[in-house]
PDB file of C-alpha atoms in Angstrom:
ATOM      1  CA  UNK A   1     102.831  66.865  46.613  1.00  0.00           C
ATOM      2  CA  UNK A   2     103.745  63.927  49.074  1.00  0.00           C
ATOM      3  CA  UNK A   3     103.795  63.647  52.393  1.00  0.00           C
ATOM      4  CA  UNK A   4     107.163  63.254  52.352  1.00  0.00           C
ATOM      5  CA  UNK A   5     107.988  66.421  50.628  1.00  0.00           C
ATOM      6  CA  UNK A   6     104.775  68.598  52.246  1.00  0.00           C
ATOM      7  CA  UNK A   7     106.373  66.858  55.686  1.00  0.00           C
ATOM      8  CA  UNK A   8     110.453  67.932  54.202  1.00  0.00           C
ATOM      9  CA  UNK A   9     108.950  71.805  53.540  1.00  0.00           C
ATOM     10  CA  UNK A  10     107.044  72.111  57.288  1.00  0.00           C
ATOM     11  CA  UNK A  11     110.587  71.245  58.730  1.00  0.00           C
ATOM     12  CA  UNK A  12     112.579  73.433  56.430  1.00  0.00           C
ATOM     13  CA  UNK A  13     110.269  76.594  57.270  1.00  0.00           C
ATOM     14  CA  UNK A  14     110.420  75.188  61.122  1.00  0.00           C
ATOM     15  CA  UNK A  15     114.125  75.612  60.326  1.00  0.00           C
ATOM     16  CA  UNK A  16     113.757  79.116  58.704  1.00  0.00           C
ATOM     17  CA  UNK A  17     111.932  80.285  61.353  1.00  0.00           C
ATOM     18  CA  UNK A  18     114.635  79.089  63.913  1.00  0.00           C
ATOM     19  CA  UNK A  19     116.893  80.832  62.147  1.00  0.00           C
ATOM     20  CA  UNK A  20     114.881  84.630  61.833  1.00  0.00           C
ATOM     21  CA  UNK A  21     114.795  84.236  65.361  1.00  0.00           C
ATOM     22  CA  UNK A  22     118.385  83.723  66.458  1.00  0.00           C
ATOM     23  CA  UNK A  23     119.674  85.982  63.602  1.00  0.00           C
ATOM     24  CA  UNK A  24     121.195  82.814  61.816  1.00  0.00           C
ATOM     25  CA  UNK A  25     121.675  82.008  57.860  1.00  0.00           C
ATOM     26  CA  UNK A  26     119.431  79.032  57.264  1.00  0.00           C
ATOM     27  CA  UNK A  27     121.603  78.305  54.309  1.00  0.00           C
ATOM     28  CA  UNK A  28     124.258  77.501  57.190  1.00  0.00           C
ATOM     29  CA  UNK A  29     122.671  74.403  58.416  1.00  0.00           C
ATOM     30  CA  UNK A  30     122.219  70.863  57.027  1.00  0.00           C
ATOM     31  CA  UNK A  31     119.275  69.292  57.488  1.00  0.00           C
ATOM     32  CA  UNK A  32     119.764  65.058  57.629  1.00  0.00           C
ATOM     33  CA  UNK A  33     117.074  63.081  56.743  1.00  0.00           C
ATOM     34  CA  UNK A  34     117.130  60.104  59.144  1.00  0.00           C
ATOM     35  CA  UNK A  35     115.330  57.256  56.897  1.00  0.00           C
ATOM     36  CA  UNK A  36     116.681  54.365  59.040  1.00  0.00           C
ATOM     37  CA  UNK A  37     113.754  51.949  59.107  1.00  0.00           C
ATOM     38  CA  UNK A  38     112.168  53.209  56.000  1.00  0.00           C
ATOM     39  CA  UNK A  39     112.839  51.475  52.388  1.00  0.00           C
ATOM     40  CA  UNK A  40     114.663  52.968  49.182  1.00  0.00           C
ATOM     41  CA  UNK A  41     111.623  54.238  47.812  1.00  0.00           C
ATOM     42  CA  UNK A  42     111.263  56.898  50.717  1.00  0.00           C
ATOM     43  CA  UNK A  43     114.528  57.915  50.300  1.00  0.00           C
ATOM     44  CA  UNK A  44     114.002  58.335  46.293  1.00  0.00           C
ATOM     45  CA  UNK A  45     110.705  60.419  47.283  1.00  0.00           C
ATOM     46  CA  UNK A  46     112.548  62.707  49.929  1.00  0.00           C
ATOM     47  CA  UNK A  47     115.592  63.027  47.064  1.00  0.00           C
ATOM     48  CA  UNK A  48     112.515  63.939  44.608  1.00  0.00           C
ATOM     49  CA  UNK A  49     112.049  66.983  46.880  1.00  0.00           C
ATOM     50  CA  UNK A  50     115.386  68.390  46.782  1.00  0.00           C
ATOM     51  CA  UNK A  51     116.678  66.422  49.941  1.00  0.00           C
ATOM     52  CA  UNK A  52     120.361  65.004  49.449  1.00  0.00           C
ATOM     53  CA  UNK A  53     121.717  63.831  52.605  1.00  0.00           C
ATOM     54  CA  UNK A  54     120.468  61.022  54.940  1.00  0.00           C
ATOM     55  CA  UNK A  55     120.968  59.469  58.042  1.00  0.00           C
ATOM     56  CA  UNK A  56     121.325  55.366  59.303  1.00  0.00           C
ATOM     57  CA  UNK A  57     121.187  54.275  62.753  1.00  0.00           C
ATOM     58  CA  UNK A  58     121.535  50.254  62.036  1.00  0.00           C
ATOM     59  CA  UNK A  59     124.436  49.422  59.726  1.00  0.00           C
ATOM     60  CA  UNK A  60     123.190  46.399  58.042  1.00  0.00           C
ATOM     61  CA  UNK A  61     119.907  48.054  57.062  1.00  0.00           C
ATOM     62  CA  UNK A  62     121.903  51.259  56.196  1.00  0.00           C
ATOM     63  CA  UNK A  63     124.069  49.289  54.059  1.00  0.00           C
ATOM     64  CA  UNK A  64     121.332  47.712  52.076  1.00  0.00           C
ATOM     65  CA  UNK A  65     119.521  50.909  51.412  1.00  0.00           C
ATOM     66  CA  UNK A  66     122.645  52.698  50.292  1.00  0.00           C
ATOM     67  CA  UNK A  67     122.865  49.863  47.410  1.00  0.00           C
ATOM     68  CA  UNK A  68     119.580  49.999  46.385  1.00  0.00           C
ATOM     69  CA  UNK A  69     119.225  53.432  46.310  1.00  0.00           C
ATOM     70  CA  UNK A  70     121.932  53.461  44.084  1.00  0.00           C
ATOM     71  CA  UNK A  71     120.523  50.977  41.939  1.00  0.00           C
ATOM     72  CA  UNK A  72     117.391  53.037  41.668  1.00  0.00           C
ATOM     73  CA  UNK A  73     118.831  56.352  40.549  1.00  0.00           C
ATOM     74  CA  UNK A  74     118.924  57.860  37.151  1.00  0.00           C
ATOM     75  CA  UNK A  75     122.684  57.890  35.598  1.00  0.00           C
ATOM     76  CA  UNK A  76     124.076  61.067  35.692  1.00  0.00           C
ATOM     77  CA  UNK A  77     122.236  61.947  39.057  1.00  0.00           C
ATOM     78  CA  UNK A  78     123.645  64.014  42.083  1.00  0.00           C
ATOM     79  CA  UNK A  79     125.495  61.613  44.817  1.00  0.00           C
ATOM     80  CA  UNK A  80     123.724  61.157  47.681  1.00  0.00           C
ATOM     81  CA  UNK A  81     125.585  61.492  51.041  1.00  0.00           C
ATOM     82  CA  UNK A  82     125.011  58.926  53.345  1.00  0.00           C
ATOM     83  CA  UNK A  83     125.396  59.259  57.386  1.00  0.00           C
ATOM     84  CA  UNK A  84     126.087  56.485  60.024  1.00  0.00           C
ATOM     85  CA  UNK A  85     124.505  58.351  63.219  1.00  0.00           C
ATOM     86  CA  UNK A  86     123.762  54.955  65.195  1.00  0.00           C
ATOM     87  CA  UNK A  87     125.917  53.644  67.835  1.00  0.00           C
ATOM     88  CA  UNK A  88     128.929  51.633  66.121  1.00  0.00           C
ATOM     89  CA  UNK A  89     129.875  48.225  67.403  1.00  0.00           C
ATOM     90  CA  UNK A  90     134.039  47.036  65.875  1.00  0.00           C
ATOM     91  CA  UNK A  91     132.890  43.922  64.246  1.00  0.00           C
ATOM     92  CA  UNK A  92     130.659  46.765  61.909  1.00  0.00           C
ATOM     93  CA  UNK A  93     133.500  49.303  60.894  1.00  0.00           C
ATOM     94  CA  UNK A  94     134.599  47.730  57.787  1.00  0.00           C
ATOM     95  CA  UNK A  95     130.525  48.016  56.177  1.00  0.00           C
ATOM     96  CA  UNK A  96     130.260  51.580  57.450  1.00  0.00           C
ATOM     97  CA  UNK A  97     134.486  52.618  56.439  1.00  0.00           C
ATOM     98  CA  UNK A  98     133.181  51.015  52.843  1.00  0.00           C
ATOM     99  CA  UNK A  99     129.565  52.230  52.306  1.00  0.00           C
ATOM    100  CA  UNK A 100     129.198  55.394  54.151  1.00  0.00           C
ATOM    101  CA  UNK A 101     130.417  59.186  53.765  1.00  0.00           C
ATOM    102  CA  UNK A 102     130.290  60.481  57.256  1.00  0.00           C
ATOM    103  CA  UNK A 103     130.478  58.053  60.935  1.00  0.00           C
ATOM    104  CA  UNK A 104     128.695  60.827  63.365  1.00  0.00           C
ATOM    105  CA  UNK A 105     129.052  58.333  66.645  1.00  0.00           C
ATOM    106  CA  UNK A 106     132.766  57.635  67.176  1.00  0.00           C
ATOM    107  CA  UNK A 107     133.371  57.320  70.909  1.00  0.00           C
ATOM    108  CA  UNK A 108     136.216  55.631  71.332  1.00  0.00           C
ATOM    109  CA  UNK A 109     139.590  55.564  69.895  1.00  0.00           C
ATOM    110  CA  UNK A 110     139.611  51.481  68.671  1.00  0.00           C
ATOM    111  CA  UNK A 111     136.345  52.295  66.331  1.00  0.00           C
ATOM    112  CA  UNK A 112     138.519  55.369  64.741  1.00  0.00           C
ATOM    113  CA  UNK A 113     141.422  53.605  63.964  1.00  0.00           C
ATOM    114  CA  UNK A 114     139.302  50.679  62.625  1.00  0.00           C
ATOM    115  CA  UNK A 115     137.297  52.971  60.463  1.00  0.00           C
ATOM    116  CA  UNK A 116     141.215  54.714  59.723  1.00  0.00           C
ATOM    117  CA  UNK A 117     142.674  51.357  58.616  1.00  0.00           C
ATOM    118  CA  UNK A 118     139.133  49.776  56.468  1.00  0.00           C
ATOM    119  CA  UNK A 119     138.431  52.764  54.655  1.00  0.00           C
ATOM    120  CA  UNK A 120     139.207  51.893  50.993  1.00  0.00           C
ATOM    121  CA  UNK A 121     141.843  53.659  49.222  1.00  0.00           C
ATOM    122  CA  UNK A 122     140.108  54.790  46.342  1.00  0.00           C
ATOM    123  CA  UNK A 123     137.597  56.508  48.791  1.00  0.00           C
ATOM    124  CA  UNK A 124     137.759  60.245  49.808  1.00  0.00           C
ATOM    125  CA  UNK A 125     138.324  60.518  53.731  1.00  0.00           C
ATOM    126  CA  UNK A 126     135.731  59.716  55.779  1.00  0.00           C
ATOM    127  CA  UNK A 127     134.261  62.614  57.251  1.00  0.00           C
ATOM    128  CA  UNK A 128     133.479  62.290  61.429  1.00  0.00           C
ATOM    129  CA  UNK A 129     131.972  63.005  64.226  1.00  0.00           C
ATOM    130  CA  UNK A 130     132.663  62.234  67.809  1.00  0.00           C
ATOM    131  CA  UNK A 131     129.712  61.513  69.523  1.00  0.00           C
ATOM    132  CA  UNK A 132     129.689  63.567  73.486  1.00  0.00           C
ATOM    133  CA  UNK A 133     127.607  62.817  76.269  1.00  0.00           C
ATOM    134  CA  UNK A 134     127.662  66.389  77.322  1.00  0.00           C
ATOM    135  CA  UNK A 135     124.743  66.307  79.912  1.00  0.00           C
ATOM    136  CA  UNK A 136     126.012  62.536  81.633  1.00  0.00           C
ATOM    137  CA  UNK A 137     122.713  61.336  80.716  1.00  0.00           C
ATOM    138  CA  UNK A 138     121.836  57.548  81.460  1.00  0.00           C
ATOM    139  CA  UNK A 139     122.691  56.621  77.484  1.00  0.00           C
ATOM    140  CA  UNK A 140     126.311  54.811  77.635  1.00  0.00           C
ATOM    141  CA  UNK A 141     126.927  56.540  73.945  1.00  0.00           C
ATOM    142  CA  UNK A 142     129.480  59.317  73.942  1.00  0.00           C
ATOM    143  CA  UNK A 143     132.793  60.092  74.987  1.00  0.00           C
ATOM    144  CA  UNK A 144     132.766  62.120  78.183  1.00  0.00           C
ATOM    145  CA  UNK A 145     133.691  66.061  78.399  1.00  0.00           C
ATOM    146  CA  UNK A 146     136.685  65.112  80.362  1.00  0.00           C
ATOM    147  CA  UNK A 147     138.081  62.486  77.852  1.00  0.00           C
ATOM    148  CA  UNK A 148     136.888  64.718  74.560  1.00  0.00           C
ATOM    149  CA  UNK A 149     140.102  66.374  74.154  1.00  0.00           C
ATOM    150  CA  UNK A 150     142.739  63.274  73.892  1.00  0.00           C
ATOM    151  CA  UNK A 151     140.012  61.526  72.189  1.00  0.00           C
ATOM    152  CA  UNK A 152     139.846  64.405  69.573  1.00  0.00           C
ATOM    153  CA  UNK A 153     143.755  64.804  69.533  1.00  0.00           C
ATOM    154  CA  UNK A 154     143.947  60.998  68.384  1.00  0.00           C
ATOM    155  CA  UNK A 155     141.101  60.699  65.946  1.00  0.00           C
ATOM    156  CA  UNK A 156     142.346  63.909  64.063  1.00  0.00           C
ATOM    157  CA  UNK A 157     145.466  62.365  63.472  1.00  0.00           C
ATOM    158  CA  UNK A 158     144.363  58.833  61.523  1.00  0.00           C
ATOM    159  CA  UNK A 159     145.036  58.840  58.192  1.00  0.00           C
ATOM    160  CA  UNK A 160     141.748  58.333  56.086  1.00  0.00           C
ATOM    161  CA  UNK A 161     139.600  60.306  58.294  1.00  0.00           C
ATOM    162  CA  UNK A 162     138.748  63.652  58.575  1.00  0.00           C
ATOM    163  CA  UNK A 163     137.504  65.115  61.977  1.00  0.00           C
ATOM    164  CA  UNK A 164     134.524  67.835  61.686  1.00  0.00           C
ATOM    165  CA  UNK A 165     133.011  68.077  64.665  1.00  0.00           C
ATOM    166  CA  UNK A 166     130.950  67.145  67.252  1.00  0.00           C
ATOM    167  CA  UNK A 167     127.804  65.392  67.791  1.00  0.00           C
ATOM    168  CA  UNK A 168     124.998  65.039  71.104  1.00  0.00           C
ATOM    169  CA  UNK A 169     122.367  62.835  71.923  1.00  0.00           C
ATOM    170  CA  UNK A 170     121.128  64.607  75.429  1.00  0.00           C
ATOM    171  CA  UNK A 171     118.680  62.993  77.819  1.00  0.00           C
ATOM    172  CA  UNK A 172     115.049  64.760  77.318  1.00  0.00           C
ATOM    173  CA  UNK A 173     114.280  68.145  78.851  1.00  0.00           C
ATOM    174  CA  UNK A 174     111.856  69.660  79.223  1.00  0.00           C
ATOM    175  CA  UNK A 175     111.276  73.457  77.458  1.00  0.00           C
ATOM    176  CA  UNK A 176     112.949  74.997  75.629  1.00  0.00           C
ATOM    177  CA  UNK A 177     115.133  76.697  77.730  1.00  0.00           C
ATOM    178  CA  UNK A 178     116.499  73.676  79.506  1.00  0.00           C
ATOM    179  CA  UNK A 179     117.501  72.424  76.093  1.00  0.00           C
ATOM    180  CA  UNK A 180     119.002  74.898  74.854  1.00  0.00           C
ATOM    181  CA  UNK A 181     121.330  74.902  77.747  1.00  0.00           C
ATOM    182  CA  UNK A 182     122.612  71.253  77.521  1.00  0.00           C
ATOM    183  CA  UNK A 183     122.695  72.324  73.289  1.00  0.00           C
ATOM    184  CA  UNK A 184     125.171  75.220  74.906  1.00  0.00           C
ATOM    185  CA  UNK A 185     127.427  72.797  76.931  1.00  0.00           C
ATOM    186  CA  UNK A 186     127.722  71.218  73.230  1.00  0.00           C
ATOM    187  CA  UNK A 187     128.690  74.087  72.071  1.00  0.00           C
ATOM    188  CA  UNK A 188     130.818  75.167  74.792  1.00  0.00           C
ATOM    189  CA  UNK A 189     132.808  71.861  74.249  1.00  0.00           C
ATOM    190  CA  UNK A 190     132.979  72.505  70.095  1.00  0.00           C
ATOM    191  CA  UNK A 191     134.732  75.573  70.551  1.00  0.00           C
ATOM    192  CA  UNK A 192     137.023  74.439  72.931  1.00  0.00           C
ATOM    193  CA  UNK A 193     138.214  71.950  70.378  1.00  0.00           C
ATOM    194  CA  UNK A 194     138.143  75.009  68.301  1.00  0.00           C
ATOM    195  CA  UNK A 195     140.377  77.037  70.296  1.00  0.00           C
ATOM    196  CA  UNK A 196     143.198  74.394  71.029  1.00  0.00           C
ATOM    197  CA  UNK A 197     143.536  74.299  66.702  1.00  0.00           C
ATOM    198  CA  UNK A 198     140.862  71.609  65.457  1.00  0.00           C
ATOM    199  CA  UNK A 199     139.621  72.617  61.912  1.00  0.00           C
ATOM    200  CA  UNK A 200     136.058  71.859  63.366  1.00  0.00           C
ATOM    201  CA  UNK A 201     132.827  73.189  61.045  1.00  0.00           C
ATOM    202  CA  UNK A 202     130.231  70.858  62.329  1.00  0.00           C
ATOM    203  CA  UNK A 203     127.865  70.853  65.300  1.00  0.00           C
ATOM    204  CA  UNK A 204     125.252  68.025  64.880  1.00  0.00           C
ATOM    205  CA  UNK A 205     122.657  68.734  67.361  1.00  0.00           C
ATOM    206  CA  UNK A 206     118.699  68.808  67.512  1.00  0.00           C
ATOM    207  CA  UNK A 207     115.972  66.040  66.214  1.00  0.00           C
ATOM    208  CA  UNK A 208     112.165  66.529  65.344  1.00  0.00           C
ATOM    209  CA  UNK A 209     111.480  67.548  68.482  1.00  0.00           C
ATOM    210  CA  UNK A 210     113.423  69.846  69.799  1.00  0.00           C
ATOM    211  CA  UNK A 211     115.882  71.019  66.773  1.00  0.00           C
ATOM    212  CA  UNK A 212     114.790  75.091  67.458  1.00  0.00           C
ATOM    213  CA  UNK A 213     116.465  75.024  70.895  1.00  0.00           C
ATOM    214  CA  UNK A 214     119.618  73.337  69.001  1.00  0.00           C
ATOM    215  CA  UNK A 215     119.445  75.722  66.326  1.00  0.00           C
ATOM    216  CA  UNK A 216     119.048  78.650  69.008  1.00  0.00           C
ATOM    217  CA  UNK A 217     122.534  76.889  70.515  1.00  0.00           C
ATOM    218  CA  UNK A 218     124.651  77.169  67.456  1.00  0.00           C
ATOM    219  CA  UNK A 219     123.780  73.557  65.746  1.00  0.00           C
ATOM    220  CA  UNK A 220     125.015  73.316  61.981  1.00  0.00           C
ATOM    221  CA  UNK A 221     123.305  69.770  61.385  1.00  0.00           C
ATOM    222  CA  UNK A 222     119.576  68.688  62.997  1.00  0.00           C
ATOM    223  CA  UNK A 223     119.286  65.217  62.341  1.00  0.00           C
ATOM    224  CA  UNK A 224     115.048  64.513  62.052  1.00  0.00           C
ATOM    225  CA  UNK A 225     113.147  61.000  61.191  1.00  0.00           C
ATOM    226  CA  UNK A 226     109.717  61.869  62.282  1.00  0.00           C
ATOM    227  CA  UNK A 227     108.394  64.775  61.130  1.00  0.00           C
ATOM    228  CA  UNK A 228     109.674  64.049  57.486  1.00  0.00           C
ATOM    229  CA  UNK A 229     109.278  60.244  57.077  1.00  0.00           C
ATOM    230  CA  UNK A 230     106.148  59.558  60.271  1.00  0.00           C
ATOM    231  CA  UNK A 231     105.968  57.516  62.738  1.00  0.00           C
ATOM    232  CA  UNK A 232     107.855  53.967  62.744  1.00  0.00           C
ATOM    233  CA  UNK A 233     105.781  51.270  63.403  1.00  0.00           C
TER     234      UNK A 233
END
């Protein structure tokens, strides 16, 4: 076994165990492999182990990998699903509206209706997130609570895309209580979306280091580099 897949199985029982605890399905949640800084082969080991989606912060690199991972698989093999998580400048949509499946850091109506307008045609829609800063943490990333709702009524709308959900980033807490309660002002805000008629399934929250809390909070997507691919140098 490699690291990679001995590191994959530690998190998926760290997720199993999550899940015994809050009486959850682990079969519920997606776990996304965040590879950004890693090369193709990593990926091809982590897909070796049964792991099929992954997750880019930078879109150049993320483009590249997507390519020659492609390059690299066997014909006939499953797709891979690729994730844009990082924060998305304009002059970057058309790369991640031609390369990617899902954009989980839309914060602002211009990069939705750019993504809308690039995606190709023969493409299915591309599935998003809108990023939140629930907890008005120092990172500029993320739409705030306030604006959420006309942000969400607008993105839903664009032909091309497909609104899922939402996604956090929060400031580091400390315990796990505390972090479950910014996870729950996620939460809070997902069903609220929920409630005023948004076909919503998704609730990206949680990373390597605190993805139990998130789990605990109602998360449907923990998004971890670390603990499956190491430390980045």
């Amino acid at each position: 076994m490699t690291t990679i897949q001995a590191n994959l199985q530690l998190v998926r029982d760290r997720m199993a165990r999550a899940c015994d605890r809050s009486g959850r399905d682990v079969n519920e949640i997606t776990l996304l492999a965040v590879s950004k800084t890693f090369g193709p082969e990593a990926v091809i080991e982590a897909l070796g182990a049964g792991q099929s989606a992954f997750g880019e912060n930078y879109v150049q690199e993320g483009v590249e990998k997507v390519l020659a991972v492609r390059g690299l698989l066997p014909p006939g093999a499953a797709p891979v699903v690729w994730h844009c998580i990082g924060p998305l400048q304009s002059n970057k949509t058309r790369l991640v509206a031609s390369h990617f499946d899902w954009v989980q850091s839309v914060d602002r109506l211009k990069v939705a209706q750019r993504l809308s307008e690039q995606r190709p045609a023969g493409l299915p829609p591309l599935q998003v997130c809108i990023q939140v800063n629930a907890d008005g943490g120092a990172s500029k990333s993320g739409v705030s609570p306030q604006d959420l709702p006309g942000l969400a009524e607008m993105v839903a709308g664009l032909p091309g895309l497909r609104l899922r959900g939402l996604m956090s980033i929060p400031d580091p807490v400390e315990g796990e209580e505390a972090q479950r309660a910014v996870f729950l002002r996620v939460r809070d805000l997902f069903e609220a979306l929920r409630a005023r008629g948004h076909d919503l399934d998704t609730l990206s929250m949680g990373m390597s280091d605190d993805l139990e809390p998130a789990i605990a909070a109602g998360s449907t997507l923990v998004r971890v580099g670390r603990a499956i691919f190491g430390s980045r140098g």
